[in-house]
Short mmCIF file of C-alpha atoms and ligand atoms in Angstrom, two decimals:
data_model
loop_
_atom_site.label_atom_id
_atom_site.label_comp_id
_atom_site.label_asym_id
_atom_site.label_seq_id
_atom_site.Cartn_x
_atom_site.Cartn_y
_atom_site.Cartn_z
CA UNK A 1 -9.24 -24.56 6.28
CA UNK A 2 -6.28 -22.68 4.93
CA UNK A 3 -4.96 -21.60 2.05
CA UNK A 4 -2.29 -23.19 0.36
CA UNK A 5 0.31 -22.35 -2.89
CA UNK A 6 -1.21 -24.53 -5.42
CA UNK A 7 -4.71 -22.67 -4.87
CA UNK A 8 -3.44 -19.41 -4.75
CA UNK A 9 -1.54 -20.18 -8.08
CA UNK A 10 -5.00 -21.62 -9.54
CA UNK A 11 -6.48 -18.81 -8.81
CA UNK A 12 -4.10 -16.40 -10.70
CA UNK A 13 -4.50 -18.31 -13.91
CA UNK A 14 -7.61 -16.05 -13.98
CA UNK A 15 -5.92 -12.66 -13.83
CA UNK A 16 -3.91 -11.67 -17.17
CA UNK A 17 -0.87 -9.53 -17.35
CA UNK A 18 -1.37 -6.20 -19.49
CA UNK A 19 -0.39 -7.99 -22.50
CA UNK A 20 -3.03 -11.01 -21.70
CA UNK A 21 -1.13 -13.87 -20.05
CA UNK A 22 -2.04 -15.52 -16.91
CA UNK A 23 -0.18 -14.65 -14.20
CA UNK A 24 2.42 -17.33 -12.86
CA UNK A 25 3.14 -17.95 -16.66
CA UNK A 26 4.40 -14.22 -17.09
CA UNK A 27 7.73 -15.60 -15.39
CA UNK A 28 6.84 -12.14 -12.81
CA UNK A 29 5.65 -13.70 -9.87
CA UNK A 30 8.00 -13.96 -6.64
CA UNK A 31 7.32 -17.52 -4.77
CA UNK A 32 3.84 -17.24 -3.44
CA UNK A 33 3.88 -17.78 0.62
CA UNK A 34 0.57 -19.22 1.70
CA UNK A 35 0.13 -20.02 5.42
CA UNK A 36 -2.41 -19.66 8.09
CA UNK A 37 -4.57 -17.90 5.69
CA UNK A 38 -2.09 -15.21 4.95
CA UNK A 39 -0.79 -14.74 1.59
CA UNK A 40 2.31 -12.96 0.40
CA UNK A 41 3.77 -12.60 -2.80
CA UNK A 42 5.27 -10.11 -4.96
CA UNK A 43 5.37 -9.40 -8.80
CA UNK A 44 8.81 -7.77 -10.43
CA UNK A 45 8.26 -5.95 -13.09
CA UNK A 46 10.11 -3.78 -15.27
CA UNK A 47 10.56 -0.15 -14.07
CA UNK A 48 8.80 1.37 -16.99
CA UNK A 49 5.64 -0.90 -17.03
CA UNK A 50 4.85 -0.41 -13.67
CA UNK A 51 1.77 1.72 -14.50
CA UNK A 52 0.32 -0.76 -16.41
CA UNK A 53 1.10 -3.62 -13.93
CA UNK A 54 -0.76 -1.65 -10.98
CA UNK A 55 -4.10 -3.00 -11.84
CA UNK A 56 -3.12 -6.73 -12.33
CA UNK A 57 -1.25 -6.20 -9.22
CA UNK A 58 -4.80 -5.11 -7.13
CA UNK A 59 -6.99 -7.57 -9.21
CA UNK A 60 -4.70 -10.36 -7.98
CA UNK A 61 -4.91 -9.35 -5.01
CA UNK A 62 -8.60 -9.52 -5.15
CA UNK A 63 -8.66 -12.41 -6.41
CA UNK A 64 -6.47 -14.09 -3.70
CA UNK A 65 -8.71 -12.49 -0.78
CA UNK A 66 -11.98 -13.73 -2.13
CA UNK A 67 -10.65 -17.53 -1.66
CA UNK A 68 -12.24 -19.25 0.69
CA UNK A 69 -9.52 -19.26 4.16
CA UNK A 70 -7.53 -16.42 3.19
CA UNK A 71 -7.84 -13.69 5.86
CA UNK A 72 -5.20 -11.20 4.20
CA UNK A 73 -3.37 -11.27 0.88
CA UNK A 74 -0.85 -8.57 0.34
CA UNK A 75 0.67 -8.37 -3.23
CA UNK A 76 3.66 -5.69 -4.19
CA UNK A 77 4.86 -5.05 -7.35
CA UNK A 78 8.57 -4.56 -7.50
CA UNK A 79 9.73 -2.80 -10.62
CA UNK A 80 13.09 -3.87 -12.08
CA UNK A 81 15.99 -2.42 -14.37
CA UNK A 82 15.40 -3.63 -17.77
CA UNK A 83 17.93 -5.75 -19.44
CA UNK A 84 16.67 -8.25 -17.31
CA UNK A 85 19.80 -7.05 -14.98
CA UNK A 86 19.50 -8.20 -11.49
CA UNK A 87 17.05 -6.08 -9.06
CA UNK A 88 18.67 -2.73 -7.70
CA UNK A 89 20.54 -4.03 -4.72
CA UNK A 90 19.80 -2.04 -1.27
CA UNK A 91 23.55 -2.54 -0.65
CA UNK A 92 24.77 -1.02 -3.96
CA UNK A 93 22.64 2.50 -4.23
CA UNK A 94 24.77 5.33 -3.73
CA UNK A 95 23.67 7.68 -1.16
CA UNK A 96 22.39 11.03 -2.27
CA UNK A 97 24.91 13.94 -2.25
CA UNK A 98 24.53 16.32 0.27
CA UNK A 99 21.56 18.71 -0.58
CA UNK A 100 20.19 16.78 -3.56
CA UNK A 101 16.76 16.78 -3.77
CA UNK A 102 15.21 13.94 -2.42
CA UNK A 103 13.36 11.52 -4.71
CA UNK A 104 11.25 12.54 -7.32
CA UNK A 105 8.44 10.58 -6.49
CA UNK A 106 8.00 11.88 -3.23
CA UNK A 107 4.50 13.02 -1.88
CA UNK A 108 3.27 13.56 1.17
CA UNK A 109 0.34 10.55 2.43
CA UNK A 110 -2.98 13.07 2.52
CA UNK A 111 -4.56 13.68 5.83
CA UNK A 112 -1.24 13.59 7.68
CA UNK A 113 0.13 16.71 8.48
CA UNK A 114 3.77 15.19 9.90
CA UNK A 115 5.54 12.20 9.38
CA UNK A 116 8.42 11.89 11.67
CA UNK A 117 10.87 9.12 11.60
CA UNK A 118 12.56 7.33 15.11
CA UNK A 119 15.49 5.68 13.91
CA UNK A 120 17.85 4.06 15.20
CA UNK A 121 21.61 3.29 14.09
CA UNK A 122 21.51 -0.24 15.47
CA UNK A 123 18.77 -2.71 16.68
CA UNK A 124 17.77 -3.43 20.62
CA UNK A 125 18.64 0.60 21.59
CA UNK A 126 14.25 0.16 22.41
CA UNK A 127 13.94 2.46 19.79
CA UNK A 128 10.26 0.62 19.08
CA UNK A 129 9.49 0.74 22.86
CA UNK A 130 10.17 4.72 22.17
CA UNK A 131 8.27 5.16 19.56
CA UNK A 132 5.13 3.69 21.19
CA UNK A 133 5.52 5.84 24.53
CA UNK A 134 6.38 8.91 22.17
CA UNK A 135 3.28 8.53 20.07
CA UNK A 136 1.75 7.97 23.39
CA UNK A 137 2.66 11.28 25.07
CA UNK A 138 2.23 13.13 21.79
CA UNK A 139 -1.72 11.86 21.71
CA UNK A 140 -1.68 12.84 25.29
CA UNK A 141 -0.90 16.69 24.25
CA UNK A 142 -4.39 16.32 22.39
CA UNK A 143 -2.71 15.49 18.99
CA UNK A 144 -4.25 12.73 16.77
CA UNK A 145 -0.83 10.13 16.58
CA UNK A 146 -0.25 7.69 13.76
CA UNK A 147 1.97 4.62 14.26
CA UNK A 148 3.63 2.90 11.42
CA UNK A 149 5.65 0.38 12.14
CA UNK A 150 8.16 0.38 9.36
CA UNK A 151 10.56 -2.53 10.96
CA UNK A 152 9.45 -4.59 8.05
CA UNK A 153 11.87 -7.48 9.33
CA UNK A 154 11.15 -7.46 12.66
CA UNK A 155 7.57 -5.48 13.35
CA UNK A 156 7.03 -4.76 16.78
CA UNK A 157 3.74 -3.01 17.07
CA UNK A 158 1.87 -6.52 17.27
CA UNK A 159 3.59 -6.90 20.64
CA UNK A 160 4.29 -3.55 22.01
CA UNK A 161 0.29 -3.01 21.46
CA UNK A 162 -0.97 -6.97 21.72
CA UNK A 163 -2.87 -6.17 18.70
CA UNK A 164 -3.13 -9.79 17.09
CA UNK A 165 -6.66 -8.81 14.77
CA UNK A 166 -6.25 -8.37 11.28
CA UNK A 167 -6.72 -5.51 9.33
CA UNK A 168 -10.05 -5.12 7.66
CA UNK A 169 -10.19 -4.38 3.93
CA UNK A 170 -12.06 -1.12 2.49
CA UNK A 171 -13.84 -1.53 -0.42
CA UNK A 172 -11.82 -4.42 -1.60
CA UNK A 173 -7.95 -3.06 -1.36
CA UNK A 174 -7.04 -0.07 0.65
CA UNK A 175 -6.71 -1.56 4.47
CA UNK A 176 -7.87 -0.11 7.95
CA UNK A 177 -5.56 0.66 10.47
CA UNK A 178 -5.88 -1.14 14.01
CA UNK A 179 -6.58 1.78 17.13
CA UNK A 180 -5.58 0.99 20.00
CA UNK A 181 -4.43 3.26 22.69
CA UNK A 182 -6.47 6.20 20.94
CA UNK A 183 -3.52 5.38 18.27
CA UNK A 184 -3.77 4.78 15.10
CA UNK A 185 -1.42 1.76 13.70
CA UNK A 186 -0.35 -0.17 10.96
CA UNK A 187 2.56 -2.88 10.77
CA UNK A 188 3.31 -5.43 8.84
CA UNK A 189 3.32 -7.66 11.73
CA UNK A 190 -0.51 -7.75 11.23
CA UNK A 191 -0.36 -8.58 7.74
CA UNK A 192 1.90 -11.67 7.39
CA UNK A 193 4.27 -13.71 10.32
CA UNK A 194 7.39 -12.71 11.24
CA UNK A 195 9.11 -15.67 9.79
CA UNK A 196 7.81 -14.51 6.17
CA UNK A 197 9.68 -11.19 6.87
CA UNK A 198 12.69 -12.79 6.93
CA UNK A 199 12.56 -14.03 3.29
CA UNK A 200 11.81 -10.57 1.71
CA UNK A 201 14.37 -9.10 -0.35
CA UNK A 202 15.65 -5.07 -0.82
CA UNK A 203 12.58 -4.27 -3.62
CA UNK A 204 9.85 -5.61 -1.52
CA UNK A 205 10.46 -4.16 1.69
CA UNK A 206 10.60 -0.94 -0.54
CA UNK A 207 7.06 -1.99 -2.13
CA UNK A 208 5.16 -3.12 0.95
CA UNK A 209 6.49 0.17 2.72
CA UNK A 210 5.25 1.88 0.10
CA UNK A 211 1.97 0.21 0.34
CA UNK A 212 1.84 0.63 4.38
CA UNK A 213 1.42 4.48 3.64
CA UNK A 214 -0.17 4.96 0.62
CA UNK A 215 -2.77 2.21 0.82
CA UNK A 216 -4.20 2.45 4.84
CA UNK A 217 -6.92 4.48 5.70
CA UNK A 218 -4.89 6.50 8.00
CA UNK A 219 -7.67 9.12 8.36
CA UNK A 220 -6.45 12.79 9.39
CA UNK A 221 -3.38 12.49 11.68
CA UNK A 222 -1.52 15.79 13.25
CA UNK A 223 1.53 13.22 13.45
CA UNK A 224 2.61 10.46 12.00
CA UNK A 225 5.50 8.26 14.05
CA UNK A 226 7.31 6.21 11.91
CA UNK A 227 9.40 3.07 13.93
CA UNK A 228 12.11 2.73 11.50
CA UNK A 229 13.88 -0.38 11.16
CA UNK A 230 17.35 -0.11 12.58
CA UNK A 231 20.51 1.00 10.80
CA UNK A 232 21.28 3.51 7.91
CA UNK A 233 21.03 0.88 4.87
CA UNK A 234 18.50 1.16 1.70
CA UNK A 235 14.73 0.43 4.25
CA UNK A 236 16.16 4.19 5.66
CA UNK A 237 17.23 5.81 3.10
CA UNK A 238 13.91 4.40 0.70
CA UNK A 239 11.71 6.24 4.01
CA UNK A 240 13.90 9.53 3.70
CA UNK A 241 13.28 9.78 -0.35
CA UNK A 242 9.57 8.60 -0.15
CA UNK A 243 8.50 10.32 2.24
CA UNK A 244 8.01 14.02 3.35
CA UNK A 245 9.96 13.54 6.96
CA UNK A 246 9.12 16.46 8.73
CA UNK A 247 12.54 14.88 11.23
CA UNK A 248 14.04 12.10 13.16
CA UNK A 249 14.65 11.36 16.07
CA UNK A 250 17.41 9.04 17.02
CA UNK A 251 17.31 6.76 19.68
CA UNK A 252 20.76 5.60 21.23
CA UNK A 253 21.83 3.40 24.59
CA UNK A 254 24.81 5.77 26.44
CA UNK A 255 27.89 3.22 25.15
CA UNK A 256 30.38 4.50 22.80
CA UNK A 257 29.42 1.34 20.17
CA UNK A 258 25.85 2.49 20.23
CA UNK A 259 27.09 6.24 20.03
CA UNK A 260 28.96 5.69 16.58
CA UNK A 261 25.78 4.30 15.11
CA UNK A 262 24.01 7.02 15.85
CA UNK A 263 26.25 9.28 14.72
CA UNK A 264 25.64 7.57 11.11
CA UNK A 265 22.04 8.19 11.74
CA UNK A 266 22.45 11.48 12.28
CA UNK A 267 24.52 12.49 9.38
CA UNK A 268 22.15 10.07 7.04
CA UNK A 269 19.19 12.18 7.81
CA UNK A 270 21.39 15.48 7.22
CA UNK A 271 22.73 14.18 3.78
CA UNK A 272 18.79 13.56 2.49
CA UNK A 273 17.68 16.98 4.40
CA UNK A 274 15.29 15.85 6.75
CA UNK A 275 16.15 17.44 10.06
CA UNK A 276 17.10 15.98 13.00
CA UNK A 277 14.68 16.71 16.08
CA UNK A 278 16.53 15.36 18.59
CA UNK A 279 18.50 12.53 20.51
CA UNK A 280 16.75 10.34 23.18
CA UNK A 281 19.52 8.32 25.15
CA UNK A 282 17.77 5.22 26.13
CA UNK A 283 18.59 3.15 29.28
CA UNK A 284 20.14 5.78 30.29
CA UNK A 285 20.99 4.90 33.77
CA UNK A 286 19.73 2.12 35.94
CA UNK A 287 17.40 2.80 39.27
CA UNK A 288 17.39 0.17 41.33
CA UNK A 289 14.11 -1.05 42.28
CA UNK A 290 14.99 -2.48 46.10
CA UNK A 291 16.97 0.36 47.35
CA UNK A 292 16.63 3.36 44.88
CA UNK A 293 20.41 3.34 44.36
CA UNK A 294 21.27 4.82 40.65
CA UNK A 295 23.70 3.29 38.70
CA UNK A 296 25.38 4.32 35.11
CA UNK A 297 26.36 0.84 33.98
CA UNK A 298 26.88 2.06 30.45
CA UNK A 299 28.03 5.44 31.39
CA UNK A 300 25.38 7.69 31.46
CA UNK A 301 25.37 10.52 29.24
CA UNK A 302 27.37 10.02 26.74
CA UNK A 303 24.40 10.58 23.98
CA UNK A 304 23.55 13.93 25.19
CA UNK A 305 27.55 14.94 24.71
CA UNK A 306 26.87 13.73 21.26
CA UNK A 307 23.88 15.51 21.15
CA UNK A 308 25.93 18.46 21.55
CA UNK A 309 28.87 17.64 19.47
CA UNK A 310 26.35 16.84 16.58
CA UNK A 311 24.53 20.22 17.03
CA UNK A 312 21.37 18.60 17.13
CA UNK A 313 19.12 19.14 20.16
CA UNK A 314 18.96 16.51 23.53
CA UNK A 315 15.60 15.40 24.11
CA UNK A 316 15.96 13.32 27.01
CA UNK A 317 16.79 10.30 29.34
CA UNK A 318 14.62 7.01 29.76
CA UNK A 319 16.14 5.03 32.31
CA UNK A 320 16.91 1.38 31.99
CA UNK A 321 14.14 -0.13 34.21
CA UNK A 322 12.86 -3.48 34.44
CA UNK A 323 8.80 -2.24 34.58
CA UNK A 324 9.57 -0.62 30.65
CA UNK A 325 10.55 -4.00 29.63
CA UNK A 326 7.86 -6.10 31.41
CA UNK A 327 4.51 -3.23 30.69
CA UNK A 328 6.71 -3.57 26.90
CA UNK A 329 6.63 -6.82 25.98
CA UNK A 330 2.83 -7.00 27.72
CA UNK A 331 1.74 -4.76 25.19
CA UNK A 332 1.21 -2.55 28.66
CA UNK A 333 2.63 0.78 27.05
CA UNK A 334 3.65 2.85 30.35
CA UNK A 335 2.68 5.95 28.85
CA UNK A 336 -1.39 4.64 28.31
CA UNK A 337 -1.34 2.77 31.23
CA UNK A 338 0.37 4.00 34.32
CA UNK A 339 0.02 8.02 32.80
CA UNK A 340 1.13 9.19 36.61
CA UNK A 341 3.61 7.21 36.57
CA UNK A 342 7.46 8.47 36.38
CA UNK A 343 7.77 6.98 33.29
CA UNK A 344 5.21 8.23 31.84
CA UNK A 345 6.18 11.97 32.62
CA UNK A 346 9.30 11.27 31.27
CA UNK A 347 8.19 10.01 27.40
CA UNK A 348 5.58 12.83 27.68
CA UNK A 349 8.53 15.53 28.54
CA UNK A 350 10.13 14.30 25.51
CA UNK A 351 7.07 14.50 23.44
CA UNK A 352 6.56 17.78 24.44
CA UNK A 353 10.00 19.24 22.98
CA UNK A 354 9.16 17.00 19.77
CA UNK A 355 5.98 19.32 19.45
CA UNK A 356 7.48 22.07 20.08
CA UNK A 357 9.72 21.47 17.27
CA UNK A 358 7.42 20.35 14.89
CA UNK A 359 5.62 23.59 15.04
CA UNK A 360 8.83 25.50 14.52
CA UNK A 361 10.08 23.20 11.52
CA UNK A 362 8.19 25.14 9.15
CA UNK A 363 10.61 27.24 7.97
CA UNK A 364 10.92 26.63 3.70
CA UNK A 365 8.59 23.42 4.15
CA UNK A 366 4.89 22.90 4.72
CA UNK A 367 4.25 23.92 8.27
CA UNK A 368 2.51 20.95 9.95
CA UNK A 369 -1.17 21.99 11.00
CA UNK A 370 -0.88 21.23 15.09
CA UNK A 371 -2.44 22.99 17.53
CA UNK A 372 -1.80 22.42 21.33
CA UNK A 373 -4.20 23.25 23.91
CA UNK A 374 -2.53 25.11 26.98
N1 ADP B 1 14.35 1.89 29.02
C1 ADP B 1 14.23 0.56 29.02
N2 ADP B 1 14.36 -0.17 30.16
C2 ADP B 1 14.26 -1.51 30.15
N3 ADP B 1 14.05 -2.25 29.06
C3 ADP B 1 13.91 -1.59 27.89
C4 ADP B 1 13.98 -0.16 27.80
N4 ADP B 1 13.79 0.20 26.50
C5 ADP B 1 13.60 -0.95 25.81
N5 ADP B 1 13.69 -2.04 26.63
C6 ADP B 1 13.57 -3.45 26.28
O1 ADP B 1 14.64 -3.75 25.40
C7 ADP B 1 14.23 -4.66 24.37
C8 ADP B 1 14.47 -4.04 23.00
O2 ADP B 1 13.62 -2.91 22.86
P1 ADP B 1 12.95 -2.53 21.47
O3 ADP B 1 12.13 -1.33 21.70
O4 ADP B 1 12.28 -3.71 20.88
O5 ADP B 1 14.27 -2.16 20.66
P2 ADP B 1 14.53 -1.92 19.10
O6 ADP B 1 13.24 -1.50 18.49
O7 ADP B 1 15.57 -0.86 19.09
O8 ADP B 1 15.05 -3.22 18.58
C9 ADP B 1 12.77 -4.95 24.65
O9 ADP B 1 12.64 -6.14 25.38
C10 ADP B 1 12.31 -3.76 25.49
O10 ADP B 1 11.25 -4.09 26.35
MG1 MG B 2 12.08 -2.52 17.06
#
């Protein structure tokens, strides 16, 4: 039996605002989505109240799991300018100056000793099919790896992992992570369906990220990879200022299209200080599987020149083969499941010069706490 709007609704008529009305007749509540026992809403609030408006966000959310065919219920609360002025458009927020501090309310998430972004400047570079082999290779140096899967339009972890359980709830509203892979993941592919995603404006992304790290068990973590959703708008820019980004890493395809965006990347995470680890150039040339021939359809190269024009460090080639894409979209990770494999040696090469940078980043910041076994 599922769920549907009208009972959700009914069901919010028993949680009062902080100044004692019900719910949806505050005028706060977003459209409530109710499918397949998976509820989403949001409620806007203004900036100042948001305090107060925490606990009537959790009891509602409460409220909404304990009805009967409702599996997960995830509520944000998306604070507003007052003046009853529209919400703060992604679009519109002006990029930090160079060397301004990064946002006030930024704290690290406790028990995770790095949080590194992959980013890419536009989508279908496989920056998602990087991150996975990357966390991958870095759990295979004997660190404990974190995925969060911050492509809050278009997760990916639910397919690059086949993970299609839900999350379990502790004690009523912080969530497990799924493990898979000896990694530990959250996305917000397990939460609601990717068609919801598509409805979600600027503020909510910005909540339910915020939720994704602050409100999941993610245990003790040496690293925590962050798959970024693609491009250098407001999602980006919210990560940056939120969160403690030890670096990024960009991930770019060799053509000179794909190039500029990552250039943007680059000098995005410069303007909001977080460091730029490296460059991976993706499909980087193509080995043909019959006869072994090597071919550099898109003109191989070209990201580790930028690389070097950029002053930021070259981590590496994947090539464009046809068993990443099929082990991929299998939820076969070639790192976890052919480790011998050429691949394999080649995400964990990369992961390898990603550690090694991560213990050197210390310098004026937190050093992160890893420790690599020889
Ligand atoms: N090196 C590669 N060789 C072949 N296919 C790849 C490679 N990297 C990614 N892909 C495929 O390209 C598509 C896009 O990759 P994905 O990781 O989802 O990109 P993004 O996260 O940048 O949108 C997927 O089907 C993936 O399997
Ligand atoms: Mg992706």
């Amino acid at each position: 039996m599922a769920v549907n709007k009208e009972q959700v609704l009914a069901a919010l008529e028993g949680v009062a605002s902080p100044t004692g009305t019900p719910l949806p007749r505050t005028g706060a509540l977003s459209d409530v989505v109710a499918g397949d026992g998976k509820v989403f809403f949001s409620i806007t609030v203004d900036a100042a109240d948001v305090k107060a408006w925490e606990p009537v966000r959790k009891r509602a959310e409460e409220v909404v799991r304990a009805l009967p065919g409702v599996q997960s219920a995830l509520v944000a609360l998306t604070a507003e300018r007052k003046g009853g002025a529209a919400p703060p458009r992604p679009q519109g927020r002006a990029m930090p100056a160079r060397g301004a501090p990064r946002g006030e309310a930024m704290q690290g998430v406790p028990g995770v000793a790095a949080i590194i972004a992959v980013a890419s400047g536009k989508g279908g570079v496989g920056k998602s099919t990087t991150a996975v082999n990357l966390a991958l290779g870095l759990s295979a140096l004997g660190l404990k790896v974190g995925v969060l899967d911050a492509d809050i339009y278009g997760p990916s972890m639910p397919k690059l992992l086949a993970i299609r359980e839900r999350p379990q709830t502790i004690g009523g509203t912080r969530l497990k992570p799924i493990t898979r892979y000896g990694l530990t993941v959250m996305s917000i592919g397990f939460l609601i369906d990717e068609e919801t995603a598509m409805i979600w404006r600027g503020p909510m992304v910005i909540s339910a990220l915020t939720q994704m790290l602050r409100e999941v068990e993610w245990g003790t973590l040496d690293v925590m990879v962050v798959d970024m959703p693609p491009g250098t708008g407001d999602a980006q820019l919210t990560m940056a200022q939120q969160v403690p980004l030890k670096g990024a890493i960009i991930v770019s395809t060799p053509q000179d299209l794909a190039l500029i965006d990552a250039r943007r990347g680059v000098s995005m995470f410069k303007r909001v200080n977080v460091p730029v680890l490296g460059v991976i150039e993706n499909m980087s040339y193509f080995l043909c599987p019959r006869c072994g021939t090597r071919s550099d359809i898109f003109g191989h190269g070209g990201a580790r020149h930028e690389a070097e024009r950029l002053g930021v460090p070259f981590l590496g080639e994947v090539p464009l083969d046809m068993a990443i894409r099929e082990k991929s979209d299998a939820g076969l990770p070639l790192v976890a499941t052919e480790p011998d494999g050429p691949h394999a040696q080649i995400y964990r090469d990369i992961a390898a010069k990603v550690a090694d940078q991560l213990k050197g980043a210390g310098a004026g910041r937190a050093a992160p706490k890893i420790v690599i076994e020889a």
